[in-house]
Tab-separated table of C-alpha atoms in Angstrom:
chain	number	residue	atom	x	y	z
A	274	MET	CA	-0.423	0.292	0.484
A	275	ILE	CA	2.502	2.407	1.049
A	276	LYS	CA	4.707	1.843	-2.821
A	277	LYS	CA	1.758	2.046	-4.406
A	278	ILE	CA	0.995	5.850	-2.762
A	279	TRP	CA	4.756	6.227	-2.909
A	280	LYS	CA	4.328	5.721	-6.777
A	281	ILE	CA	1.031	7.522	-7.418
A	282	ALA	CA	3.138	10.619	-5.313
A	283	ARG	CA	6.174	10.565	-7.618
A	284	TRP	CA	3.922	10.176	-10.672
A	285	THR	CA	1.579	13.757	-9.412
A	286	MET	CA	4.860	15.294	-9.022
A	287	ALA	CA	6.795	14.289	-12.439
A	288	LEU	CA	3.031	15.635	-13.866
A	289	LEU	CA	3.731	18.641	-12.511
A	290	PHE	CA	6.597	19.152	-13.320
A	291	ILE	CA	6.447	18.774	-16.212
A	292	SER	CA	2.996	20.497	-17.199
A	293	SER	CA	4.672	23.457	-15.282
A	294	ILE	CA	7.539	23.474	-18.150
A	295	LEU	CA	5.299	23.432	-20.530
A	296	ILE	CA	2.929	26.199	-19.511
A	297	VAL	CA	5.822	28.423	-19.169
A	298	VAL	CA	6.974	27.450	-22.594
A	299	ALA	CA	3.441	28.201	-23.899
A	300	TYR	CA	3.539	31.859	-22.221
A	301	ARG	CA	6.598	32.457	-23.590
A	302	PHE	CA	4.684	33.005	-26.723
A	303	LEU	CA	1.345	33.323	-26.456
A	304	PRO	CA	0.032	35.841	-24.633
A	305	VAL	CA	-1.490	35.676	-21.013
A	306	TYR	CA	-5.053	37.052	-21.499
A	307	PHE	CA	-5.700	35.850	-17.232
A	308	THR	CA	-4.322	35.946	-14.421
A	309	PRO	CA	-4.696	34.670	-10.964
A	310	LEU	CA	-4.968	37.767	-9.240
A	311	MET	CA	-7.632	38.650	-12.218
A	312	ILE	CA	-9.374	36.138	-10.909
A	313	ALA	CA	-9.646	36.305	-7.595
A	314	ARG	CA	-10.562	40.445	-7.796
A	315	CYS	CA	-13.731	39.487	-9.328
A	316	PHE	CA	-14.610	37.208	-6.942
A	317	GLU	CA	-13.714	39.929	-4.307
A	318	GLN	CA	-15.791	42.454	-6.202
A	319	ILE	CA	-18.720	39.802	-5.940
A	320	GLU	CA	-18.077	38.921	-1.859
A	321	ASP	CA	-18.248	42.390	-1.663
A	322	GLY	CA	-21.275	42.752	-3.211
A	323	ARG	CA	-19.822	45.124	-6.377
A	324	LYS	CA	-20.050	45.003	-9.291
A	325	ILE	CA	-17.301	42.943	-11.381
A	326	LYS	CA	-14.664	45.931	-12.746
A	327	LEU	CA	-11.879	43.964	-14.875
A	328	TYR	CA	-9.939	46.482	-17.505
A	329	HIS	CA	-7.337	44.655	-19.870
A	330	GLU	CA	-5.636	44.556	-22.947
A	331	TRP	CA	-2.907	43.156	-24.306
A	332	ILE	CA	-0.587	44.163	-26.186
A	333	PRO	CA	3.087	43.914	-27.889
A	334	LEU	CA	6.313	45.612	-25.943
A	335	SER	CA	6.578	48.031	-29.335
A	336	ARG	CA	2.722	49.347	-28.714
A	337	MET	CA	4.345	50.583	-25.320
A	338	SER	CA	6.490	53.770	-24.964
A	339	ALA	CA	10.078	53.771	-24.749
A	340	SER	CA	9.867	55.203	-21.061
A	341	MET	CA	7.633	52.653	-19.637
A	342	PRO	CA	9.804	50.440	-18.802
A	343	VAL	CA	12.258	52.645	-18.129
A	344	ALA	CA	9.669	54.113	-15.512
A	345	VAL	CA	9.162	50.933	-13.708
A	346	MET	CA	13.059	49.307	-13.138
A	347	ALA	CA	13.563	52.754	-12.081
A	348	SER	CA	11.019	52.288	-9.118
A	349	GLU	CA	11.116	48.330	-9.007
A	350	ASP	CA	13.911	46.943	-10.074
A	351	GLN	CA	17.574	48.716	-10.878
A	352	ARG	CA	19.674	46.113	-11.599
A	353	PHE	CA	16.439	44.106	-13.652
A	354	LEU	CA	18.484	43.959	-16.292
A	355	THR	CA	22.174	42.438	-15.250
A	356	HIS	CA	20.333	39.866	-12.281
A	357	HIS	CA	19.696	36.513	-13.260
A	358	GLY	CA	15.829	36.489	-11.346
A	359	PHE	CA	16.719	37.661	-7.696
A	360	ASP	CA	18.714	40.383	-6.087
A	361	TYR	CA	20.774	39.803	-4.174
A	362	GLU	CA	22.458	42.434	-3.482
A	363	ALA	CA	19.122	44.044	-2.368
A	364	ILE	CA	18.190	41.539	-0.309
A	365	GLU	CA	21.669	41.426	1.381
A	366	LEU	CA	21.191	45.009	2.247
A	367	ALA	CA	17.657	44.513	3.144
A	368	ALA	CA	18.740	42.892	5.703
A	369	LYS	CA	21.263	44.864	7.204
A	370	GLU	CA	19.129	47.614	7.672
A	371	HIS	CA	16.568	45.478	9.712
A	372	MET	CA	19.475	44.017	11.825
A	373	GLN	CA	21.435	47.223	12.214
A	374	LYS	CA	18.964	49.836	12.537
A	375	GLY	CA	16.161	48.016	13.286
A	376	LYS	CA	14.168	48.957	9.814
A	377	LYS	CA	10.928	47.567	8.668
A	378	LEU	CA	12.415	44.483	6.264
A	379	ARG	CA	11.639	45.602	2.862
A	380	GLY	CA	10.398	42.796	0.187
A	381	GLY	CA	12.661	43.250	-2.534
A	382	SER	CA	10.858	41.286	-4.864
A	383	THR	CA	12.351	41.871	-8.826
A	384	ILE	CA	10.378	42.499	-11.541
A	385	SER	CA	10.709	38.659	-12.853
A	386	GLN	CA	9.097	37.651	-9.415
A	387	GLN	CA	6.447	39.672	-9.355
A	388	THR	CA	5.826	37.976	-12.579
A	389	ALA	CA	6.271	34.918	-11.835
A	390	LYS	CA	3.667	35.765	-9.053
A	391	ASN	CA	1.483	37.432	-11.537
A	392	VAL	CA	0.982	34.788	-13.313
A	393	PHE	CA	1.365	31.052	-12.230
A	394	LEU	CA	0.455	31.770	-8.801
A	395	TRP	CA	-2.096	33.298	-5.663
A	396	GLN	CA	-1.684	35.953	-3.485
A	397	GLY	CA	-0.096	35.407	0.205
A	398	ARG	CA	2.971	34.612	2.145
A	399	SER	CA	3.353	31.471	3.070
A	400	TRP	CA	6.579	29.758	2.374
A	401	VAL	CA	5.413	27.710	-0.586
A	402	ARG	CA	4.016	29.986	-2.705
A	403	LYS	CA	7.687	31.995	-2.095
A	404	GLY	CA	9.263	28.315	-2.777
A	405	LEU	CA	7.401	28.339	-5.862
A	406	GLU	CA	7.657	31.976	-7.241
A	407	ALA	CA	11.201	30.814	-6.651
A	408	TYR	CA	10.986	28.011	-8.587
A	409	PHE	CA	8.697	29.564	-12.233
A	410	THR	CA	11.401	32.521	-11.358
A	411	PHE	CA	14.317	30.503	-12.440
A	412	LEU	CA	11.911	28.813	-15.511
A	413	ILE	CA	11.595	31.680	-17.082
A	414	GLU	CA	14.288	34.041	-16.483
A	415	ILE	CA	16.225	30.624	-18.163
A	416	LEU	CA	13.432	29.999	-21.017
A	417	TRP	CA	11.987	33.015	-21.821
A	418	SER	CA	14.504	37.020	-22.379
A	419	LYS	CA	14.390	39.931	-19.864
A	420	GLN	CA	12.232	41.651	-22.951
A	421	ARG	CA	9.619	38.960	-22.755
A	422	ILE	CA	9.666	38.928	-18.821
A	423	MET	CA	9.433	42.702	-19.073
A	424	GLU	CA	6.311	42.160	-21.902
A	425	VAL	CA	4.252	40.154	-20.006
A	426	TYR	CA	5.078	42.489	-16.861
A	427	LEU	CA	3.586	45.186	-18.180
A	428	ASN	CA	0.905	43.652	-19.080
A	429	SER	CA	-0.298	41.604	-16.317
A	430	ILE	CA	0.858	43.928	-13.430
A	431	GLU	CA	-2.178	45.977	-11.556
A	432	MET	CA	-2.399	49.341	-11.722
A	433	GLY	CA	-5.176	51.210	-10.085
A	434	ASP	CA	-8.506	49.010	-9.167
A	435	GLY	CA	-9.445	46.324	-11.295
A	436	ILE	CA	-7.473	47.966	-14.202
A	437	TYR	CA	-3.715	45.328	-15.247
A	438	GLY	CA	-1.643	46.021	-17.932
A	439	VAL	CA	-0.611	49.534	-19.230
A	440	GLN	CA	-3.215	50.002	-21.950
A	441	ALA	CA	-5.888	49.424	-20.074
A	442	CYS	CA	-4.272	52.100	-17.437
A	443	ALA	CA	-3.283	54.558	-20.200
A	444	GLU	CA	-6.789	54.697	-21.771
A	445	ARG	CA	-9.202	54.069	-18.160
A	446	ASN	CA	-6.488	56.969	-16.659
A	447	PHE	CA	-5.160	58.932	-19.900
A	448	GLY	CA	-7.564	58.571	-21.967
A	449	ILE	CA	-4.773	57.964	-24.463
A	450	ASP	CA	-3.253	54.868	-26.035
A	451	ALA	CA	0.299	53.569	-24.178
A	452	TRP	CA	1.290	54.331	-27.178
A	453	ASN	CA	1.584	58.535	-25.960
A	454	LEU	CA	2.124	58.146	-22.673
A	455	THR	CA	4.812	61.068	-21.673
A	456	ARG	CA	7.977	60.093	-19.525
A	457	SER	CA	6.060	62.046	-16.785
A	458	ASP	CA	2.845	59.831	-17.758
A	459	CYS	CA	5.200	56.673	-16.986
A	460	ALA	CA	7.411	56.917	-14.300
A	461	LEU	CA	3.310	58.570	-12.383
A	462	ILE	CA	2.244	54.539	-12.903
A	463	ALA	CA	5.698	53.089	-11.753
A	464	ALA	CA	4.932	55.286	-8.158
A	465	THR	CA	1.885	53.603	-7.996
A	466	LEU	CA	2.891	49.890	-7.793
A	467	PRO	CA	3.727	49.257	-4.563
A	468	ASN	CA	0.000	49.240	-4.054
A	469	PRO	CA	-2.084	50.656	-7.112
A	470	ARG	CA	-5.612	50.435	-5.341
A	471	LYS	CA	-4.558	53.158	-2.917
A	472	PHE	CA	-2.608	55.197	-5.104
A	473	SER	CA	-4.510	56.085	-8.267
A	474	SER	CA	-2.017	57.702	-10.940
A	475	LYS	CA	-5.378	59.446	-11.900
A	476	SER	CA	-5.358	61.181	-9.445
A	477	PRO	CA	-2.712	62.068	-7.925
A	478	GLY	CA	-1.792	63.678	-4.478
A	479	PRO	CA	0.910	64.815	-3.136
A	480	TYR	CA	3.243	62.287	-1.900
A	481	MET	CA	2.500	60.255	-5.781
A	482	ARG	CA	3.646	63.697	-7.687
A	483	LYS	CA	7.063	63.343	-4.605
A	484	ARG	CA	7.650	59.810	-5.938
A	485	LEU	CA	6.850	61.144	-9.934
A	486	ARG	CA	9.813	63.473	-9.468
A	487	GLN	CA	12.315	59.949	-7.709
A	488	ILE	CA	10.977	58.017	-10.287
A	489	GLU	CA	12.131	60.516	-12.869
A	490	HIS	CA	15.881	60.926	-11.010
A	491	GLN	CA	16.053	57.796	-10.960
A	492	MET	CA	14.940	57.351	-14.485
A	493	THR	CA	17.998	59.667	-15.489
A	494	PHE	CA	20.591	56.920	-14.774
A	495	ILE	CA	18.875	54.000	-16.797
A	496	SER	CA	19.523	53.057	-20.855
A	497	ALA	CA	16.363	53.176	-22.851
A	498	PHE	CA	14.853	49.303	-23.063
A	499	PRO	CA	17.137	47.463	-25.193
A	500	LYS	CA	14.793	45.635	-28.132
A	501	GLU	CA	15.413	41.968	-28.555
A	502	HIS	CA	17.184	40.297	-30.918
């Protein structure tokens, strides 16, 4: 009986392993129209008795403002193009600040980690989810290009209440196409990403204006995002 259970467990693990690789390979080429977060937010809206709001339109990276990748790198992950999914320097710095100065431990998730979490996993802080996040981050860094990771990230990230991706954000909050977003527009969108349901790029307050200026300044130190060869 134990041998039979062990055999089923091994086959189950093998199937999950193979299927995880296949879906990552598929998303290397196919648009990501829905994510677990989008579905979860819809259920939250239903439970709260609200009308379902889901605004999302997939567009290629080439149809986005050239400033958009630069803005999110300046705000979220300045070493995105040089690390392999995990920013160990940022993790080490955050740990030192936590131990030496008693500062709150920062998450420091890279764009690659956020993409893996948004596309393949549920929200939460369990060790199981963090382990799977590391696994999928490893996979997309191996099987996708940096350009593809950025494209999926900018199409799937939450950018407001029911708003996902830069195209939907540009249309809902700025009344324009993502290609026409200015440098300041992109910096303002990036400024909302730590908490896009609290901070709005449509009606920014003083704090958001301050973050906008900080991100624009950081953008001057980041080169234009390279095109895929």
